[in-house]
Amino acid sequence: MSSLQAEKPNLKLLYLRLTDSAPLIIARELGLFERYGLKVELQRETSWATLRDKLIGGAADAAAMLAPMPLTLKQTLPNCEEELLSGLILSCNGNGITLSKTLYDRLQPATDDAAGTGAALSAFIRARAESETPLTFASVYPFSSHTLQLRHWLSSAGINPDTDVRLLVLPPEQMVDHLRRGDIDGFCVGEPWNTIAVQEGIGVIATPNNAMMPAMPEKVLAVTRSWHQTNPATHLALRAALLEACGWLSDRSQRRDAVGILARPEYLDLPEETIALSLNDQLLRRQDRVPTENTGWHLFAHPQSDHGRPTDKKARELLILCNDIAPVDTDTTQLFQADLYQQTLDFIRHRHIRVAT
Amino acid sequence: MTTTPVSASVSILLVDDQTERAAMVAAQLTAAGYNLLAQLSSAEGLLFQVEKHRPDIVLIDIESPDRDILESLSVINQHNPTPVAMFSARGGAEFITSAVEAGVSAYMAEGLSAERVAPAIEIAMAQFRSYQQLRQSLQRTQQQLDERKIIERAKGLLMARKNISEQAAHQTLRTLAMNSNSTMRNVAEQIVAHLQASIR
């Protein structure tokens, strides 16, 4: 029994249909929320904007949100008086860049990694006539790690993301359909959508994003400032439960069990063999190949590592990258609250010591 | 001399997968004098539609996955100089709350004054709400009908199997429900499932 008295024990949490929503789902299934005196309902959303607005509008208490989202709220809702903050980075990485099979077959890259595919793509674009429609790539939200990673990959191959290609936004669940229809030539999306495109034979993974940026904050636990102020103990309990779930997921031996849970109809509603690959660090680049090891596909927070700590520095690094997409205010770094993370660590440790003695 | 309503020159794009609801909203907006450019479901290539129609305001179902597409237009606007999120027009979390509750979201063109657009958003929100109520009451009626059907079915089975009257079958169901602290519907479902299984 927790000594923590949650102001609001019944909570609603929002997430999207992505493998890295795992901490929320696992915390619920392992009874970790109950351990901290919370009763949590999970609700699946299809759009990041909707997830954000439901959180701000008070239709939910917290959400697994794109890391740059709280930091760039002013750019999307300029006069919104509410703020979003985070005291826990749930996960790093988990995304990939996929090209359509049609495009990939025409590229014939010398090596099948990020650099090789990028170089081939760059040469392909230069060889095209100016009159041809530019190649089109999609990411999932304007200010997302996906957009940043896609732009980074294109830039490092010498492709100007603003002029040499067309970039647009599509919701994760629609990516594969748009690729199949040929509306887009590639995308950057979270797992398992890259794997699905490969398993269906319509896409080839150009690179998992951790190959380029080893530990980029991906999803954070976000709440509104006013909610945090009214429910500080609830927020602490929530972070503690989720940090424990993240720690559980960090142990690779647990991930097989996690796959079975995530696959269920009420959560991701996708085949286990689809979710299993990235969650077990397996990269299936092409349908006709065997998977290779990709350590760090999904890095979850862990009390013993620094992945989960939302620091000023991490916020600043994200904002600098975001500024490349569109001008952003860079004075929002304090919305990543390392103090809240520290409080969670102290709370968990103290609690364990108390139980042990 | 007639005065032109403020709404006259404001052009609207309505995105809604619920065709009935869209028709309700469209009718209200047109009646209020707004210029409705198009009414589409979310699958119709929103990006290109916005480019083509250049609306002053886009009204969209808050549950639509396409909201992120619209949002990207407001942020990365090399191709589309148009919409910024509507919430900027009114500020505050309260307005967002009521929009979320009503189930509608809107994006408006930069430079358009909030006063001119607010009534259109209010109309959409009111229509979304009344549609929700309509749906809920329909659902309730449907549930009641379903309930009656399953109870009648259970009674029929009981009458046939136990050779009892309709009134006695009804009485049996009610007693069972009371004794098991359950509803007539639940008991009826169990009886139907049980008796059907025993037939096979």
XYZ file of C-alpha atoms in Angstrom:
557
model
C 0.000 0.000 0.000
C 1.332 3.340 -1.016
C 1.728 6.108 1.526
C 0.981 8.527 -1.265
C -2.505 10.020 -1.214
C -3.505 10.718 -4.794
C -5.798 13.743 -5.070
C -7.476 12.121 -8.063
C -7.189 8.328 -8.080
C -9.297 7.731 -11.225
C -7.419 8.775 -14.325
C -7.754 8.698 -18.068
C -4.573 8.411 -20.139
C -4.273 8.894 -23.885
C -1.992 7.107 -26.330
C -1.579 6.370 -30.017
C -1.408 2.996 -31.724
C 2.372 2.671 -31.526
C 4.770 0.159 -30.012
C 6.257 2.780 -27.714
C 2.893 3.276 -26.020
C 4.008 0.141 -24.172
C 4.771 1.765 -20.769
C 1.125 2.808 -20.314
C -0.237 -0.547 -21.411
C 2.274 -2.549 -19.376
C 1.728 -0.457 -16.232
C -1.964 -1.194 -16.518
C -1.550 -4.918 -17.161
C 1.031 -5.419 -14.391
C -1.148 -3.592 -11.887
C 1.511 -0.919 -11.333
C -1.039 1.886 -11.299
C -2.945 0.125 -8.500
C 0.309 -0.300 -6.589
C 0.486 3.488 -6.419
C -3.186 3.913 -5.581
C -4.397 4.787 -9.065
C -7.155 3.412 -11.227
C -6.353 4.159 -14.834
C -8.364 3.977 -18.012
C -6.452 4.045 -21.297
C -7.889 5.636 -24.407
C -6.474 5.231 -27.907
C -6.399 8.254 -30.192
C -5.630 8.567 -33.899
C -4.180 12.065 -34.136
C -1.556 13.948 -32.152
C -3.513 17.191 -32.349
C -6.575 15.483 -30.895
C -4.565 13.862 -28.122
C -3.099 17.246 -27.237
C -6.414 19.106 -27.350
C -8.204 16.505 -25.243
C -5.475 16.869 -22.662
C -5.666 20.659 -22.662
C -9.454 20.558 -22.724
C -9.496 18.378 -19.613
C -11.015 15.347 -21.339
C -8.013 13.344 -20.091
C -5.460 13.603 -17.281
C -2.214 12.691 -19.006
C -0.872 11.391 -22.298
C 2.078 9.676 -23.920
C 3.066 12.559 -26.153
C 5.690 13.400 -28.764
C 8.667 14.861 -26.905
C 8.814 18.198 -28.782
C 5.065 18.795 -28.444
C 4.962 20.431 -24.996
C 7.957 22.572 -25.979
C 6.360 23.871 -29.184
C 2.780 24.349 -28.026
C 2.918 28.086 -28.723
C 3.654 27.427 -32.361
C 0.540 25.332 -32.833
C -1.872 27.047 -30.428
C -0.437 30.560 -30.276
C -2.789 32.081 -27.719
C -3.425 29.067 -25.582
C -3.039 30.049 -21.946
C -2.366 26.515 -20.802
C 1.076 24.911 -20.734
C 2.079 21.289 -21.101
C 4.930 19.969 -19.014
C 6.751 16.702 -18.518
C 8.591 15.105 -15.639
C 9.337 11.844 -17.438
C 10.691 10.884 -20.839
C 9.064 7.513 -21.400
C 11.207 6.366 -24.302
C 13.889 7.174 -26.841
C 14.016 6.031 -30.494
C 11.436 3.653 -31.954
C 11.125 5.261 -35.382
C 12.320 4.338 -38.820
C 12.497 5.749 -42.322
C 10.883 3.578 -44.972
C 10.966 3.986 -48.748
C 8.445 2.500 -51.130
C 9.588 -0.776 -52.657
C 9.128 0.777 -56.114
C 11.458 3.663 -55.331
C 13.972 1.462 -53.539
C 14.210 -0.922 -56.492
C 15.048 2.014 -58.755
C 17.701 3.365 -56.371
C 19.903 0.261 -56.348
C 21.957 1.531 -53.369
C 25.547 0.291 -52.996
C 24.968 -0.465 -49.303
C 21.576 -0.930 -47.698
C 22.193 1.279 -44.639
C 21.237 4.914 -43.958
C 24.251 6.378 -45.778
C 24.077 4.076 -48.785
C 20.359 4.546 -49.320
C 20.688 8.294 -48.748
C 23.460 8.619 -51.324
C 21.475 6.638 -53.877
C 18.399 8.759 -53.218
C 20.410 11.939 -53.619
C 21.841 10.783 -56.972
C 18.363 9.733 -58.086
C 16.895 13.147 -57.257
C 19.724 15.003 -59.080
C 19.194 12.872 -62.180
C 15.527 13.753 -62.375
C 14.199 16.426 -64.676
C 13.008 19.583 -62.955
C 9.622 19.179 -64.563
C 8.983 15.915 -62.730
C 6.882 16.020 -59.565
C 9.178 16.036 -56.571
C 9.416 12.911 -54.441
C 7.078 13.134 -51.464
C 7.871 11.994 -47.935
C 5.644 12.020 -44.894
C 6.174 12.344 -41.166
C 3.542 12.257 -38.435
C 3.429 15.761 -36.982
C 5.159 19.042 -37.819
C 7.129 19.281 -34.561
C 8.049 15.664 -34.005
C 11.226 13.665 -33.783
C 10.037 12.077 -37.033
C 10.193 15.332 -38.949
C 13.565 16.135 -37.384
C 14.966 12.685 -38.208
C 13.654 12.688 -41.758
C 15.101 16.134 -42.413
C 18.376 15.117 -40.824
C 18.661 12.001 -42.993
C 17.862 13.934 -46.173
C 20.269 16.758 -45.291
C 23.128 14.437 -44.468
C 22.698 12.862 -47.906
C 22.956 16.329 -49.468
C 19.236 16.609 -50.161
C 17.574 19.902 -49.241
C 14.421 18.934 -47.326
C 12.721 22.231 -48.208
C 13.401 22.388 -51.933
C 14.502 19.007 -53.307
C 11.548 16.991 -51.994
C 8.038 17.575 -50.748
C 7.389 16.896 -47.071
C 3.958 16.438 -45.606
C 2.227 15.110 -42.520
C 0.036 12.016 -42.282
C -1.306 10.174 -39.235
C 0.677 6.991 -38.375
C -2.217 4.664 -39.126
C -2.567 6.034 -42.665
C 1.108 5.861 -43.659
C 1.121 2.351 -45.062
C -2.065 2.918 -47.095
C -0.668 6.093 -48.626
C 2.579 4.309 -49.471
C 0.629 1.468 -51.083
C -1.362 3.920 -53.182
C 1.801 5.683 -54.292
C 0.720 9.042 -52.813
C 4.034 9.169 -50.994
C 7.476 7.731 -51.767
C 8.559 7.214 -48.186
C 7.894 8.101 -44.589
C 9.309 8.415 -41.126
C 7.022 6.817 -38.570
C 7.109 5.027 -35.232
C 7.000 1.261 -34.996
C 5.362 -1.029 -35.873
C 4.325 0.853 -39.025
C 7.722 0.515 -40.753
C 7.703 -3.209 -40.093
C 4.138 -3.499 -41.402
C 5.141 -1.823 -44.687
C 8.029 -4.300 -45.047
C 5.974 -7.355 -44.090
C 3.363 -6.347 -46.650
C 6.080 -6.131 -49.269
C 5.454 -2.493 -50.171
C 8.304 -0.839 -48.275
C 12.001 -1.167 -47.486
C 13.430 0.330 -44.287
C 16.154 2.801 -45.242
C 17.223 3.163 -41.624
C 15.982 2.855 -38.084
C 16.472 6.307 -36.569
C 18.596 5.175 -33.655
C 21.321 4.411 -36.209
C 21.620 8.167 -36.824
C 20.643 9.651 -33.474
C 21.393 7.125 -30.729
C 19.113 8.305 -27.906
C 16.703 10.952 -29.051
C 13.801 11.589 -26.650
C 10.686 10.204 -28.308
C 7.630 10.071 -26.035
C 7.099 11.966 -22.825
C 4.453 11.752 -20.147
C 2.661 15.075 -20.573
C 0.164 16.841 -18.326
C -1.113 20.421 -18.251
C 0.455 22.801 -15.762
C -2.866 23.455 -14.047
C -3.498 19.710 -13.665
C -0.055 19.236 -12.175
C -0.645 22.052 -9.702
C -3.973 20.587 -8.575
C -2.741 16.983 -8.513
C 0.932 16.898 -7.524
C 0.709 13.607 -5.607
C -1.326 11.947 -8.344
C 1.274 13.090 -10.845
C 4.051 11.610 -8.716
C 2.202 8.313 -8.375
C 1.638 8.243 -12.114
C 5.301 8.908 -12.899
C 6.393 6.276 -10.386
C 4.085 3.638 -11.887
C 5.197 4.471 -15.422
C 8.879 4.601 -14.566
C 8.531 1.132 -13.070
C 6.792 -0.061 -16.229
C 9.600 1.469 -18.306
C 12.160 -0.299 -16.123
C 10.321 -3.582 -16.576
C 10.340 -3.065 -20.350
C 14.069 -2.270 -20.299
C 14.734 -5.867 -19.351
C 14.886 -7.591 -22.732
C 13.671 -10.869 -21.239
C 10.295 -9.254 -20.473
C 9.699 -8.056 -23.971
C 8.331 -11.352 -25.224
C 5.528 -11.021 -22.684
C 5.066 -7.381 -23.612
C 4.486 -8.362 -27.259
C 1.575 -10.613 -26.353
C -0.044 -7.868 -24.287
C 0.459 -5.060 -26.816
C -0.969 -7.157 -29.656
C -4.383 -7.517 -27.990
C -7.430 -6.022 -29.708
C -7.992 -3.473 -26.940
C -4.477 -2.075 -27.338
C -2.593 -2.089 -30.664
C -4.758 -4.762 -32.282
C -1.933 -5.964 -34.534
C -0.257 -9.351 -35.097
C 2.328 -10.386 -32.488
C 4.920 -11.141 -35.195
C 4.662 -7.512 -36.307
C 5.139 -5.949 -32.886
C 7.753 -8.513 -31.835
C 10.435 -7.399 -34.292
C 11.287 -3.872 -33.168
C 10.479 -4.622 -29.547
C 13.092 -7.410 -29.664
C 15.648 -5.165 -31.404
C 15.128 -6.986 -34.693
C 15.288 -4.979 -37.892
C 13.538 -6.465 -40.910
C 14.890 -4.170 -43.584
C 13.380 -5.983 -46.556
C 10.724 -8.630 -46.851
C 13.128 -11.065 -48.552
C 15.863 -10.819 -45.922
C 16.309 -12.165 -42.430
C 16.059 -9.658 -39.581
C 19.299 -8.199 -38.235
C 20.124 -6.984 -34.742
C 19.346 -3.307 -34.088
C 20.182 -2.684 -30.461
C 18.293 0.279 -29.029
C 15.281 0.237 -31.395
C 13.245 1.085 -28.308
C 14.985 2.521 -25.259
C 12.659 2.917 -22.315
C 13.358 4.974 -19.224
C 15.112 3.225 -16.362
C 15.978 4.426 -12.859
C 19.584 3.394 -13.503
C 20.025 5.219 -16.817
C 19.510 8.805 -17.860
C 17.102 8.186 -20.750
C 14.039 9.144 -18.744
C 15.350 12.395 -17.273
C 13.822 15.448 -18.998
C 16.600 18.024 -18.759
C 16.977 21.600 -19.969
C 19.738 20.411 -22.239
C 17.613 17.780 -23.931
C 14.810 20.305 -24.400
C 17.219 22.835 -25.870
C 18.638 20.296 -28.307
C 15.146 19.417 -29.508
C 14.209 23.084 -29.871
C 17.314 23.881 -31.893
C 16.387 21.102 -34.297
C 12.755 22.283 -34.381
C 13.911 25.730 -35.333
C 15.067 24.232 -38.596
C 11.430 23.366 -39.433
C 9.910 26.722 -38.519
C 10.879 29.512 -36.128
C 10.134 28.429 -32.560
C 10.353 30.094 -29.159
C 13.341 28.598 -27.415
C 12.400 29.755 -23.923
C 10.287 26.699 -23.123
C 13.062 24.403 -21.921
C 11.776 24.603 -18.334
C 8.749 22.568 -19.416
C 11.031 19.545 -19.231
C 11.149 19.243 -15.463
C 14.185 17.322 -14.294
C 13.191 18.127 -10.695
C 9.991 16.133 -11.076
C 11.998 13.225 -12.455
C 14.369 13.382 -9.503
C 11.410 13.473 -7.145
C 10.126 10.271 -8.760
C 13.483 8.536 -8.348
C 13.747 9.587 -4.698
C 10.213 8.456 -4.053
C 10.705 5.022 -5.618
C 14.040 4.436 -3.827
C 12.733 5.548 -0.465
C 9.707 3.345 -0.875
C 11.799 0.309 -1.719
C 14.102 0.853 1.223
C 11.142 1.186 3.546
C 9.591 -2.018 2.263
C 12.914 -3.864 2.549
C 13.594 -3.000 6.199
C -30.867 49.216 -48.758
C -29.855 45.866 -47.276
C -26.816 45.334 -45.105
C -24.488 42.488 -45.979
C -24.061 40.059 -43.059
C -20.537 39.719 -41.698
C -20.614 36.077 -42.637
C -21.021 36.706 -46.347
C -17.417 36.704 -47.447
C -16.138 34.036 -45.056
C -15.473 30.794 -46.913
C -15.630 27.450 -45.147
C -14.413 23.935 -45.824
C -16.244 21.281 -43.832
C -14.522 17.942 -43.182
C -16.684 15.270 -41.611
C -17.044 11.527 -42.100
C -20.576 11.610 -40.713
C -22.579 12.650 -43.756
C -25.824 13.275 -41.859
C -24.104 15.512 -39.380
C -22.209 17.296 -42.122
C -25.507 18.016 -43.866
C -26.941 19.493 -40.651
C -23.926 21.729 -40.130
C -23.812 22.724 -43.791
C -27.469 23.739 -43.796
C -27.025 25.913 -40.722
C -23.900 27.579 -42.054
C -25.465 28.320 -45.410
C -28.564 29.690 -43.712
C -26.350 32.007 -41.682
C -24.896 33.334 -44.905
C -21.515 31.620 -44.933
C -19.922 30.576 -48.160
C -19.548 26.803 -47.967
C -16.833 25.842 -50.438
C -16.949 22.104 -50.027
C -18.016 19.360 -47.710
C -15.745 16.335 -47.663
C -15.033 13.162 -45.791
C -11.551 12.785 -44.383
C -10.452 10.290 -47.043
C -10.620 12.759 -49.867
C -7.092 14.088 -49.891
C -7.484 16.945 -47.485
C -4.095 18.430 -48.248
C -4.905 19.039 -51.881
C -8.439 20.160 -51.138
C -7.188 22.904 -48.853
C -4.708 23.944 -51.527
C -7.456 24.003 -54.137
C -10.185 25.785 -52.184
C -8.105 28.116 -50.030
C -10.762 28.372 -47.321
C -10.791 31.069 -44.651
C -11.705 28.441 -42.150
C -11.722 24.638 -41.993
C -14.195 22.961 -39.674
C -13.264 19.385 -38.835
C -14.431 16.565 -36.585
C -12.116 16.569 -33.583
C -11.723 12.781 -33.871
C -10.456 13.002 -37.422
C -6.937 11.632 -37.970
C -6.511 14.388 -40.549
C -6.182 17.053 -37.901
C -2.417 16.613 -37.921
C -2.373 17.326 -41.641
C -4.211 20.605 -41.087
C -1.942 21.448 -38.250
C 1.106 20.957 -40.438
C -0.365 23.413 -42.928
C -0.543 26.034 -40.252
C 3.060 25.526 -39.223
C 4.980 24.580 -42.311
C 3.348 26.796 -44.855
C 5.559 27.023 -47.873
C 2.817 25.495 -49.971
C -0.200 26.828 -48.143
C -0.264 30.269 -46.646
C -3.493 29.458 -44.864
C -4.740 28.194 -41.632
C -3.703 28.769 -38.080
C -5.362 26.933 -35.260
C -8.634 28.429 -34.223
C -7.904 28.270 -30.559
C -5.662 31.239 -31.075
C -8.726 33.283 -31.846
C -10.249 32.802 -28.446
C -7.365 31.804 -26.246
C -7.766 29.948 -23.007
C -8.330 26.324 -22.198
C -12.068 26.865 -21.662
C -12.798 27.279 -25.307
C -10.736 24.222 -26.105
C -12.694 22.306 -23.484
C -16.019 23.203 -25.028
C -14.745 22.433 -28.532
C -13.466 19.052 -27.376
C -16.804 18.330 -25.712
C -18.745 19.303 -28.802
C -16.405 17.232 -30.952
C -15.465 19.929 -33.419
C -12.207 21.621 -34.223
C -11.486 24.491 -36.559
C -8.567 26.114 -38.307
C -8.798 29.661 -39.541
C -6.812 31.791 -41.916
C -4.328 34.201 -40.505
C -5.535 37.762 -40.453
C -9.187 36.830 -40.219
C -10.792 38.506 -37.234
C -12.113 36.242 -34.511
C -15.435 38.114 -34.414
C -16.223 37.190 -37.987
C -15.451 33.520 -37.568
C -16.678 32.840 -34.036
C -20.374 32.556 -35.049
C -19.513 29.887 -37.639
C -17.644 27.869 -35.059
C -20.521 28.290 -32.604
C -22.968 27.012 -35.221
C -20.826 23.971 -35.942
C -20.383 23.248 -32.252
C -24.113 23.516 -31.582
C -24.903 21.207 -34.499
C -22.284 18.671 -33.450
C -23.764 18.627 -29.958
C -27.332 18.171 -31.084
C -26.230 15.407 -33.448
C -24.544 13.638 -30.554
C -27.735 13.853 -28.517
C -29.707 12.498 -31.449
C -27.326 9.584 -31.778
C -27.419 8.842 -28.079
C -31.194 8.755 -27.946
C -31.245 6.516 -31.035
C -28.782 4.218 -29.340
C -30.908 4.068 -26.220
C -33.989 3.193 -28.253
C -32.037 0.499 -30.063
C -30.838 -0.942 -26.771
C -34.361 -1.024 -25.422
C -35.543 -2.791 -28.562
C -32.716 -5.313 -28.332
C -33.549 -5.911 -24.701
C -37.195 -6.555 -25.459
C -36.225 -8.940 -28.255
C -33.920 -11.070 -26.121
C -36.460 -11.232 -23.283
C -39.224 -12.298 -25.661
C -36.915 -14.933 -27.079
C -36.031 -16.307 -23.645
C -39.715 -16.401 -22.728
C -40.515 -18.284 -25.915
C -37.825 -20.849 -25.246
C -38.959 -21.280 -21.641
C -42.585 -21.700 -22.718
C -41.625 -24.373 -25.244
C -39.201 -26.266 -23.033
C -41.065 -26.144 -19.733
C -44.496 -26.097 -21.262
C -45.583 -23.061 -19.258
C -47.649 -19.962 -20.023
C -46.239 -16.675 -21.219
C -47.066 -15.120 -17.858
C -45.300 -17.923 -15.988
C -42.238 -17.564 -18.225
C -42.161 -13.842 -17.480
C -42.501 -14.580 -13.785
C -39.630 -17.090 -13.964
C -37.350 -14.575 -15.606
C -38.188 -11.937 -13.055
C -37.620 -14.250 -10.105
C -34.308 -15.406 -11.548
C -33.223 -11.809 -12.074
C -34.166 -10.840 -8.544
C -32.548 -13.868 -6.954
C -29.284 -13.450 -8.841
C -29.287 -9.694 -8.332
C -29.133 -9.269 -12.090
C -31.231 -7.692 -14.827
C -33.980 -9.365 -16.835
C -31.827 -8.847 -19.884
C -28.818 -10.674 -18.434
C -30.908 -13.563 -17.258
C -32.634 -13.752 -20.634
C -29.263 -13.805 -22.403
C -28.055 -16.630 -20.178
C -31.194 -18.648 -20.733
C -31.037 -18.212 -24.496
C -27.357 -19.166 -24.553
C -27.959 -22.173 -22.313
C -31.016 -23.499 -24.102
C -29.447 -22.996 -27.502
C -26.346 -24.901 -26.420
C -28.438 -27.812 -25.176
C -30.235 -28.071 -28.520
C -26.972 -28.705 -30.371
